GROMACS .gro file of C-alpha atoms in nm:
model
  239
    1MET     CA    1   5.234   7.226  11.166
    2LEU     CA    2   5.501   6.979  11.278
    3PHE     CA    3   5.382   6.741  11.008
    4VAL     CA    4   5.421   7.015  10.744
    5PHE     CA    5   5.778   7.095  10.851
    6THR     CA    6   5.862   6.724  10.860
    7LEU     CA    7   5.720   6.678  10.511
    8ILE     CA    8   5.914   6.978  10.379
    9GLY     CA    9   6.230   6.843  10.537
   10LEU     CA   10   6.179   6.503  10.376
   11LEU     CA   11   6.117   6.663  10.036
   12LEU     CA   12   6.434   6.872  10.066
   13LEU     CA   13   6.628   6.566  10.174
   14PHE     CA   14   6.496   6.369   9.877
   15GLY     CA   15   6.584   6.651   9.638
   16PHE     CA   16   6.930   6.675   9.789
   17LYS     CA   17   6.992   6.304   9.743
   18GLN     CA   18   6.862   6.326   9.387
   19GLN     CA   19   7.115   6.603   9.313
   20ILE     CA   20   7.399   6.379   9.428
   21ALA     CA   21   7.255   6.080   9.244
   22LEU     CA   22   7.249   6.268   8.914
   23THR     CA   23   7.624   6.327   8.934
   24THR     CA   24   7.722   5.977   9.043
   25ARG     CA   25   7.496   5.738   8.853
   26LYS     CA   26   7.524   5.620   8.496
   27ALA     CA   27   7.287   5.435   8.268
   28PRO     CA   28   7.191   5.086   8.394
   29GLU     CA   29   7.341   4.922   8.087
   30ASP     CA   30   7.686   5.041   8.198
   31TYR     CA   31   7.685   4.788   8.480
   32ALA     CA   32   7.719   4.412   8.490
   33PRO     CA   33   7.470   4.226   8.712
   34LEU     CA   34   7.569   4.235   9.080
   35THR     CA   35   7.561   3.943   9.316
   36GLU     CA   36   7.288   3.950   9.578
   37GLY     CA   37   7.367   4.195   9.857
   38ALA     CA   38   7.649   4.364   9.665
   39GLU     CA   39   7.657   4.739   9.605
   40ALA     CA   40   7.750   4.925   9.289
   41ASN     CA   41   8.042   5.165   9.321
   42TRP     CA   42   7.816   5.462   9.251
   43GLU     CA   43   7.599   5.366   9.549
   44VAL     CA   44   7.901   5.375   9.779
   45VAL     CA   45   8.016   5.709   9.638
   46GLU     CA   46   7.665   5.851   9.664
   47ARG     CA   47   7.646   5.750  10.030
   48MET     CA   48   7.981   5.910  10.112
   49LEU     CA   49   7.890   6.236   9.940
   50PHE     CA   50   7.556   6.246  10.118
   51LEU     CA   51   7.721   6.184  10.455
   52TYR     CA   52   7.983   6.450  10.387
   53ALA     CA   53   7.714   6.702  10.297
   54LYS     CA   54   7.516   6.625  10.612
   55LEU     CA   55   7.827   6.663  10.829
   56ASN     CA   56   7.916   6.992  10.659
   57PRO     CA   57   7.585   7.181  10.634
   58GLY     CA   58   7.759   7.513  10.583
   59GLN     CA   59   7.897   7.385  10.256
   60GLY     CA   60   7.671   7.099  10.159
   61TYR     CA   61   7.717   6.915   9.833
   62VAL     CA   62   7.850   7.105   9.532
   63GLN     CA   63   7.861   6.954   9.187
   64GLY     CA   64   8.217   6.851   9.111
   65MET     CA   65   8.285   6.687   9.445
   66ASN     CA   66   8.204   6.358   9.276
   67GLU     CA   67   8.503   6.417   9.047
   68ILE     CA   68   8.726   6.456   9.352
   69ILE     CA   69   8.604   6.151   9.542
   70GLY     CA   70   8.600   5.922   9.236
   71PRO     CA   71   8.977   5.870   9.192
   72ILE     CA   72   9.024   5.834   9.567
   73TYR     CA   73   8.764   5.560   9.593
   74TYR     CA   74   8.905   5.387   9.286
   75ALA     CA   75   9.252   5.377   9.441
   76PHE     CA   76   9.124   5.207   9.756
   77ALA     CA   77   8.859   4.986   9.596
   78SER     CA   78   9.102   4.844   9.339
   79ASP     CA   79   9.371   4.752   9.591
   80PRO     CA   80   9.496   4.399   9.516
   81ARG     CA   81   9.476   4.308   9.885
   82LYS     CA   82   9.126   4.197   9.980
   83GLU     CA   83   9.163   4.301  10.344
   84TRP     CA   84   9.238   4.656  10.229
   85ARG     CA   85   8.955   4.666   9.975
   86GLU     CA   86   8.707   4.575  10.247
   87HIS     CA   87   8.775   4.910  10.416
   88ALA     CA   88   8.778   5.113  10.094
   89GLU     CA   89   8.471   5.318  10.185
   90ALA     CA   90   8.597   5.421  10.528
   91ASP     CA   91   8.948   5.493  10.401
   92CYS     CA   92   8.814   5.691  10.107
   93PHE     CA   93   8.584   5.900  10.325
   94PHE     CA   94   8.871   5.982  10.561
   95VAL     CA   95   9.100   6.091  10.276
   96PHE     CA   96   8.824   6.279  10.094
   97THR     CA   97   8.730   6.470  10.410
   98ASN     CA   98   9.091   6.568  10.471
   99LEU     CA   99   9.141   6.675  10.111
  100MET     CA  100   8.820   6.878  10.114
  101SER     CA  101   8.944   7.060  10.423
  102GLU     CA  102   9.222   7.195  10.200
  103ILE     CA  103   9.021   7.273   9.886
  104ARG     CA  104   8.675   7.349  10.027
  105ASP     CA  105   8.724   7.721   9.959
  106PHE     CA  106   8.716   7.641   9.586
  107PHE     CA  107   8.357   7.523   9.632
  108ILE     CA  108   8.230   7.819   9.837
  109LYS     CA  109   8.118   8.103   9.612
  110SER     CA  110   8.139   8.368   9.884
  111LEU     CA  111   8.515   8.300   9.907
  112ASP     CA  112   8.585   8.330   9.533
  113GLU     CA  113   8.764   8.662   9.581
  114ALA     CA  114   8.950   8.559   9.897
  115GLU     CA  115   9.324   8.492   9.888
  116CYS     CA  116   9.255   8.119   9.903
  117GLY     CA  117   8.959   8.139   9.662
  118ILE     CA  118   8.938   8.015   9.306
  119ASN     CA  119   8.964   8.360   9.145
  120GLN     CA  120   9.293   8.422   9.321
  121MET     CA  121   9.421   8.084   9.201
  122MET     CA  122   9.332   8.175   8.842
  123LYS     CA  123   9.509   8.509   8.882
  124ARG     CA  124   9.821   8.331   9.005
  125LEU     CA  125   9.806   8.107   8.698
  126CYS     CA  126   9.779   8.410   8.468
  127ASP     CA  127  10.071   8.579   8.643
  128GLN     CA  128  10.286   8.270   8.609
  129LEU     CA  129  10.200   8.234   8.240
  130LYS     CA  130  10.288   8.600   8.188
  131ASN     CA  131  10.625   8.552   8.357
  132ASN     CA  132  10.713   8.230   8.175
  133ASP     CA  133  10.575   8.284   7.825
  134HIS     CA  134  10.467   8.638   7.752
  135ARG     CA  135  10.376   8.558   7.390
  136ILE     CA  136  10.108   8.308   7.486
  137TYR     CA  137   9.984   8.534   7.764
  138THR     CA  138   9.953   8.828   7.523
  139LYS     CA  139   9.778   8.614   7.262
  140LEU     CA  140   9.516   8.495   7.509
  141GLN     CA  141   9.468   8.849   7.638
  142GLN     CA  142   9.419   8.983   7.285
  143GLN     CA  143   9.160   8.714   7.218
  144GLU     CA  144   8.994   8.791   7.553
  145LEU     CA  145   9.022   8.424   7.634
  146CYS     CA  146   8.965   8.448   8.008
  147PRO     CA  147   9.106   8.181   8.241
  148GLN     CA  148   8.751   8.120   8.366
  149TYR     CA  149   8.680   7.950   8.033
  150TYR     CA  150   8.921   7.665   8.105
  151SER     CA  151   9.127   7.690   8.425
  152PHE     CA  152   8.829   7.718   8.661
  153ARG     CA  153   8.762   7.348   8.605
  154TRP     CA  154   9.131   7.258   8.601
  155LEU     CA  155   9.195   7.411   8.943
  156THR     CA  156   8.868   7.333   9.116
  157LEU     CA  157   8.870   6.964   9.023
  158LEU     CA  158   9.248   6.917   9.045
  159LEU     CA  159   9.263   6.823   8.675
  160SER     CA  160   9.049   6.515   8.734
  161GLN     CA  161   8.845   6.579   8.418
  162GLU     CA  162   9.131   6.668   8.187
  163PHE     CA  163   9.320   6.338   8.176
  164PRO     CA  164   9.250   5.963   8.180
  165LEU     CA  165   9.224   5.814   8.528
  166PRO     CA  166   9.576   5.660   8.534
  167ASP     CA  167   9.721   6.002   8.448
  168VAL     CA  168   9.503   6.170   8.712
  169LEU     CA  169   9.641   5.931   8.973
  170ARG     CA  170   9.995   6.009   8.854
  171ILE     CA  171   9.930   6.384   8.879
  172TRP     CA  172   9.776   6.351   9.224
  173ASP     CA  173  10.070   6.141   9.339
  174SER     CA  174  10.296   6.438   9.262
  175LEU     CA  175  10.054   6.695   9.402
  176PHE     CA  176   9.991   6.525   9.734
  177ALA     CA  177  10.360   6.449   9.782
  178ASP     CA  178  10.439   6.821   9.754
  179SER     CA  179  10.400   7.033  10.065
  180GLN     CA  180  10.328   7.328   9.832
  181ARG     CA  181  10.077   7.121   9.639
  182PHE     CA  182   9.855   7.405   9.522
  183SER     CA  183  10.149   7.605   9.397
  184PHE     CA  184  10.258   7.295   9.208
  185LEU     CA  185   9.904   7.261   9.071
  186ILE     CA  186   9.944   7.606   8.918
  187HIS     CA  187  10.280   7.500   8.774
  188ILE     CA  188  10.113   7.199   8.612
  189CYS     CA  189   9.836   7.413   8.464
  190CYS     CA  190  10.088   7.662   8.332
  191ALA     CA  191  10.292   7.378   8.184
  192MET     CA  192   9.981   7.248   8.007
  193ILE     CA  193   9.933   7.585   7.838
  194ILE     CA  194  10.299   7.625   7.740
  195ILE     CA  195  10.308   7.275   7.591
  196LEU     CA  196  10.029   7.388   7.355
  197LYS     CA  197  10.226   7.698   7.254
  198GLU     CA  198  10.237   7.640   6.878
  199GLN     CA  199   9.867   7.558   6.851
  200LEU     CA  200   9.764   7.852   7.068
  201LEU     CA  201   9.977   8.108   6.886
  202SER     CA  202   9.840   8.000   6.549
  203GLY     CA  203   9.481   7.945   6.661
  204ASP     CA  204   9.183   8.177   6.668
  205PHE     CA  205   8.951   8.223   6.966
  206PRO     CA  206   8.716   7.927   6.897
  207SER     CA  207   8.997   7.681   6.830
  208ASN     CA  208   9.194   7.794   7.136
  209VAL     CA  209   8.892   7.765   7.363
  210LYS     CA  210   8.827   7.418   7.227
  211ILE     CA  211   9.182   7.292   7.276
  212LEU     CA  212   9.206   7.432   7.629
  213GLN     CA  213   8.870   7.291   7.729
  214ASN     CA  214   8.953   6.955   7.572
  215PHE     CA  215   9.320   6.908   7.648
  216PRO     CA  216   9.474   6.676   7.386
  217HIS     CA  217   9.630   6.344   7.478
  218THR     CA  218   9.981   6.410   7.605
  219ASP     CA  219  10.245   6.205   7.782
  220ILE     CA  220  10.179   6.307   8.141
  221GLN     CA  221  10.547   6.283   8.230
  222ILE     CA  222  10.619   6.563   7.981
  223VAL     CA  223  10.363   6.782   8.158
  224LEU     CA  224  10.499   6.703   8.504
  225SER     CA  225  10.859   6.754   8.395
  226LYS     CA  226  10.772   7.095   8.253
  227ALA     CA  227  10.584   7.180   8.572
  228ALA     CA  228  10.886   7.080   8.781
  229GLU     CA  229  11.103   7.300   8.561
  230LEU     CA  230  10.868   7.595   8.614
  231ALA     CA  231  10.873   7.530   8.986
  232GLY     CA  232  11.250   7.550   8.983
  233LYS     CA  233  11.278   7.190   9.090
  234LYS     CA  234  11.508   6.929   8.952
  235SER     CA  235  11.308   6.721   8.706
  236ASN     CA  236  11.338   6.358   8.803
  237ASN     CA  237  11.120   6.057   8.865
  238SER     CA  238  11.002   6.191   9.200
  239TYR     CA  239  10.769   6.431   9.014
   0.00000   0.00000   0.00000
């Protein structure tokens, strides 16, 4: 009986690691040959995600966490100072764990309706859009274009999939420097919608879904400046 439970545990563990691997690995041809003993970046990220999941069994691994840890690891692993790069994994895991302590509710389905849950965040975004541009809000309501179709990913992954990596790092620099970072995240998301005002007002449901799910290339400083304006903050280079 002990052997059976051990075997089941090993199979579950293998399946769990495979789930993480599927979200972190790419095709072999994407990588240049590594020197002997060296690790690919995805191997390091995979190990950190696995360790995080084992240390947090109540939450485990949820798809999308790889999108959160990726930019953090990149920032540490690409540091020009070799002595800092050598500790990239430990530094990244520390920062990732602390960040997840703030956003973990986004990844727990049972908390979706809680005040700190993702549904409440999407409602706050809708309310802010309604207050700042009622025409766009009304248009999206008439088209029944629910925020779940686009802003769920924006908010859960902190916009990490909507912009190129340099822009993501720029956004996160502003977010993490703000003590009200998740309020500012909503301001950024609202700014993104308002910037697309002309396209959204003239578009039909399919085209509006497409543009919101595939945000067009935009100067990120324009987005952040608009977000700072919505937040009632003075728009300057600190945002």
